[in-house]
XYZ file of C-alpha atoms in Angstrom:
249
model
C -10.071 -12.664 27.264
C -9.850 -10.095 30.534
C -11.196 -6.629 29.412
C -7.980 -5.199 30.329
C -6.401 -6.626 27.134
C -8.345 -4.589 24.898
C -10.034 -1.668 26.738
C -11.309 0.172 23.896
C -13.331 -2.726 22.608
C -14.379 -3.842 25.967
C -15.733 -0.706 26.432
C -17.992 -1.154 23.714
C -19.059 -4.849 23.647
C -18.176 -7.984 25.312
C -15.124 -9.810 24.331
C -16.510 -12.510 22.608
C -13.581 -14.278 20.978
C -11.075 -15.741 22.811
C -7.417 -14.996 22.448
C -6.623 -18.096 20.371
C -9.270 -17.637 17.830
C -8.366 -14.037 17.741
C -4.926 -14.581 16.897
C -5.400 -17.141 14.188
C -7.986 -14.680 12.866
C -5.021 -12.179 12.748
C -2.706 -14.700 11.057
C -5.194 -15.418 8.550
C -5.587 -11.795 7.555
C -1.727 -11.426 7.221
C -1.551 -14.657 5.258
C -3.968 -13.717 2.455
C -3.532 -10.104 2.170
C -0.289 -9.553 3.627
C 1.368 -5.730 3.655
C -1.809 -4.519 2.451
C -3.793 -5.305 5.942
C -0.874 -4.767 8.394
C -2.061 -1.055 8.629
C -5.710 -2.043 9.365
C -6.132 -5.165 11.548
C -9.477 -4.290 13.122
C -11.699 -5.964 15.804
C -13.591 -8.756 14.035
C -16.519 -8.360 16.511
C -19.383 -7.374 14.378
C -20.314 -3.442 14.634
C -16.942 -2.670 16.281
C -14.128 -1.991 13.669
C -11.741 -0.897 16.339
C -8.351 -0.430 14.710
C -5.607 -2.529 16.861
C -2.755 -0.534 17.835
C 0.838 -1.907 17.636
C 0.737 -2.505 21.565
C -2.650 -4.103 21.418
C -1.496 -6.659 18.842
C 1.620 -7.319 20.858
C -0.660 -8.567 23.659
C -3.423 -10.485 21.528
C -1.247 -12.103 18.844
C 0.858 -15.034 19.204
C 4.621 -14.066 19.057
C 5.123 -15.498 15.585
C 2.030 -13.769 14.205
C 3.211 -10.365 15.926
C 6.687 -10.806 14.327
C 5.357 -11.047 10.848
C 2.935 -8.251 11.400
C 6.080 -6.141 12.640
C 7.911 -7.043 9.783
C 5.226 -5.996 7.191
C 4.366 -2.819 8.955
C 8.466 -1.909 8.331
C 7.799 -2.939 4.801
C 4.906 -0.502 4.407
C 6.812 2.153 5.917
C 9.859 1.813 3.784
C 7.535 1.874 0.789
C 6.395 5.540 1.825
C 10.136 6.647 1.819
C 11.054 8.228 -1.566
C 14.795 7.923 -0.747
C 14.585 4.111 0.061
C 15.969 1.586 -2.334
C 15.995 -2.132 -2.230
C 19.396 -3.898 -3.520
C 18.446 -5.278 -7.130
C 20.761 -8.071 -6.912
C 19.278 -11.225 -6.963
C 19.630 -12.672 -3.559
C 20.849 -9.706 -1.584
C 17.465 -8.735 0.009
C 19.180 -5.409 1.464
C 17.791 -2.047 1.170
C 18.654 1.479 2.541
C 17.952 5.159 2.253
C 20.057 7.334 0.205
C 20.912 10.836 1.756
C 19.957 13.223 -1.126
C 16.708 14.530 -2.617
C 14.415 12.028 -4.042
C 13.413 14.543 -6.884
C 16.443 14.188 -8.984
C 14.778 12.511 -11.870
C 16.878 11.344 -15.013
C 16.720 15.090 -16.460
C 19.108 17.673 -17.887
C 22.300 18.604 -15.411
C 25.033 19.888 -17.222
C 27.678 18.960 -15.127
C 29.097 15.531 -15.741
C 29.565 15.085 -11.938
C 26.235 15.721 -11.376
C 25.077 13.593 -14.029
C 26.858 10.637 -12.537
C 25.157 11.151 -9.167
C 22.238 8.926 -9.598
C 24.668 5.967 -9.410
C 24.218 4.470 -5.750
C 25.685 1.281 -4.041
C 24.226 -1.281 -2.071
C 25.632 -0.646 1.339
C 25.707 -4.693 1.890
C 27.050 -6.219 -1.232
C 28.433 -3.040 -3.266
C 26.075 -3.851 -6.311
C 25.939 -0.651 -8.392
C 22.408 0.688 -9.331
C 20.796 3.845 -10.771
C 18.488 5.716 -8.136
C 16.494 7.397 -10.883
C 15.859 4.574 -13.343
C 15.779 2.108 -10.476
C 17.837 -0.414 -12.547
C 21.234 -1.799 -12.373
C 23.742 0.945 -13.169
C 23.912 1.669 -16.941
C 27.672 1.429 -16.973
C 29.427 3.761 -19.367
C 26.555 6.062 -19.527
C 24.803 8.774 -17.446
C 21.228 8.988 -17.041
C 20.866 11.667 -20.074
C 22.667 9.160 -22.161
C 20.800 6.060 -21.221
C 17.645 7.891 -21.936
C 18.924 9.020 -25.576
C 20.391 5.665 -25.938
C 16.901 3.902 -25.168
C 15.648 6.089 -28.096
C 12.163 6.428 -26.221
C 10.397 9.581 -27.988
C 7.272 8.862 -26.195
C 8.772 8.841 -22.841
C 7.059 12.193 -21.844
C 3.788 11.105 -23.573
C 3.754 7.855 -21.417
C 4.458 9.878 -18.102
C 1.417 12.442 -19.213
C -0.915 9.311 -19.949
C -0.092 7.639 -16.584
C -0.522 11.007 -14.621
C -3.953 11.638 -16.471
C -5.327 7.961 -16.322
C -4.042 6.297 -12.960
C -4.092 7.011 -9.410
C -1.461 6.128 -7.005
C -1.927 3.247 -4.551
C -2.380 4.489 -1.212
C -0.435 1.703 0.091
C 2.719 1.856 -2.199
C 2.138 4.864 -4.572
C 2.216 2.497 -7.543
C 0.209 3.745 -10.463
C -3.147 1.825 -10.726
C -5.293 2.042 -13.655
C -9.251 2.004 -13.384
C -10.808 -0.532 -15.762
C -14.662 -1.133 -16.572
C -15.439 -2.957 -13.324
C -16.821 -1.841 -9.805
C -14.905 0.777 -7.541
C -13.451 -1.434 -5.155
C -9.737 -1.880 -6.244
C -6.893 -4.401 -5.417
C -3.115 -3.146 -6.113
C -1.298 -5.270 -8.207
C 1.991 -4.617 -6.379
C 0.980 -4.541 -2.744
C -2.305 -5.933 -2.779
C -3.803 -2.979 -0.823
C -7.789 -2.872 -1.605
C -9.123 0.717 -1.645
C -12.137 2.547 -3.037
C -11.208 4.168 -6.357
C -13.282 7.236 -5.933
C -11.824 8.246 -2.574
C -8.597 5.984 -2.243
C -10.292 4.859 1.579
C -8.837 1.775 2.968
C -11.508 -1.169 1.746
C -10.946 -2.918 4.975
C -12.396 -0.137 6.955
C -15.460 -0.082 4.407
C -16.153 -3.753 4.749
C -15.923 -5.797 7.809
C -16.446 -9.540 7.747
C -16.942 -11.391 11.188
C -14.363 -14.417 11.119
C -16.718 -16.634 13.022
C -20.387 -16.024 11.402
C -18.779 -14.456 7.982
C -21.498 -11.580 8.505
C -20.423 -8.750 6.298
C -20.846 -5.033 7.216
C -20.617 -2.184 4.916
C -19.813 0.807 6.573
C -20.638 3.907 4.017
C -19.088 6.295 6.875
C -15.583 4.675 6.260
C -15.484 6.376 2.583
C -13.888 9.703 2.576
C -15.845 12.825 3.270
C -16.526 13.912 -0.425
C -16.853 10.401 -1.586
C -19.860 9.603 -4.064
C -20.202 6.333 -2.537
C -20.682 8.134 1.108
C -24.033 9.795 0.229
C -26.953 8.593 1.921
C -28.755 7.139 -1.163
C -25.592 5.937 -2.974
C -25.375 2.071 -3.707
C -22.382 -0.007 -2.501
C -19.171 0.711 -4.535
C -19.391 -3.078 -5.599
C -22.401 -2.517 -7.080
C -21.319 0.378 -9.584
C -19.209 -0.691 -12.767
C -17.730 1.959 -15.009
C -14.577 3.950 -15.578
C -15.931 6.904 -13.577
C -18.961 7.551 -11.453
C -20.356 9.754 -13.780
C -20.005 7.255 -16.778
C -21.696 4.563 -14.683
C -24.762 6.483 -13.787
C -25.197 8.544 -16.915
């Protein structure tokens, strides 16, 4: 592969992987980890860790692999938009950004017109949904009435527990609860892997060479202030417990 293909990598080391092998490596990463890895595809050469840019991947990946990568990048971006919703009708697959603040939870507006404004329609198929609850529209009930009919007296307590006991996945913001295992976490929704203590991308912390399978742990890729970044700290996969303090003491 000519050095001009990947100037950032060629400035640090010889390009020791051919284009075909590199493309297969990228394809395997996308196949096994999907959207979670689309933002963190790195050079597989041992000790490099260069994060490939969109334009570099267009050059080195096959057209099919690049198209898949491009789609996963789009899905990752959409997941970060608070005003975006997928259509909930089976088989539709459409989605759109709705032009109003996403902070409107099913709370307590007095005016009936405002109480109905969480009703949104899919622009592709016209399916009616509740923006706040992210369910099919609860016909005949506004959001306040819907909550009352469901009769969930523990709703506030549940939300408080989630706030106190989970962290938002760095990939999709889904709440993730820490179990008694190690600090290498995988989101059950988007499969993004991260450090529980600092939320750093695990693909940046641990590199595995695609040919030799040599594993390199990069302590400096933990976020500044993370316990596992400190000089004498064991690897995050060697410490188990709900918190670092619990595990060490």
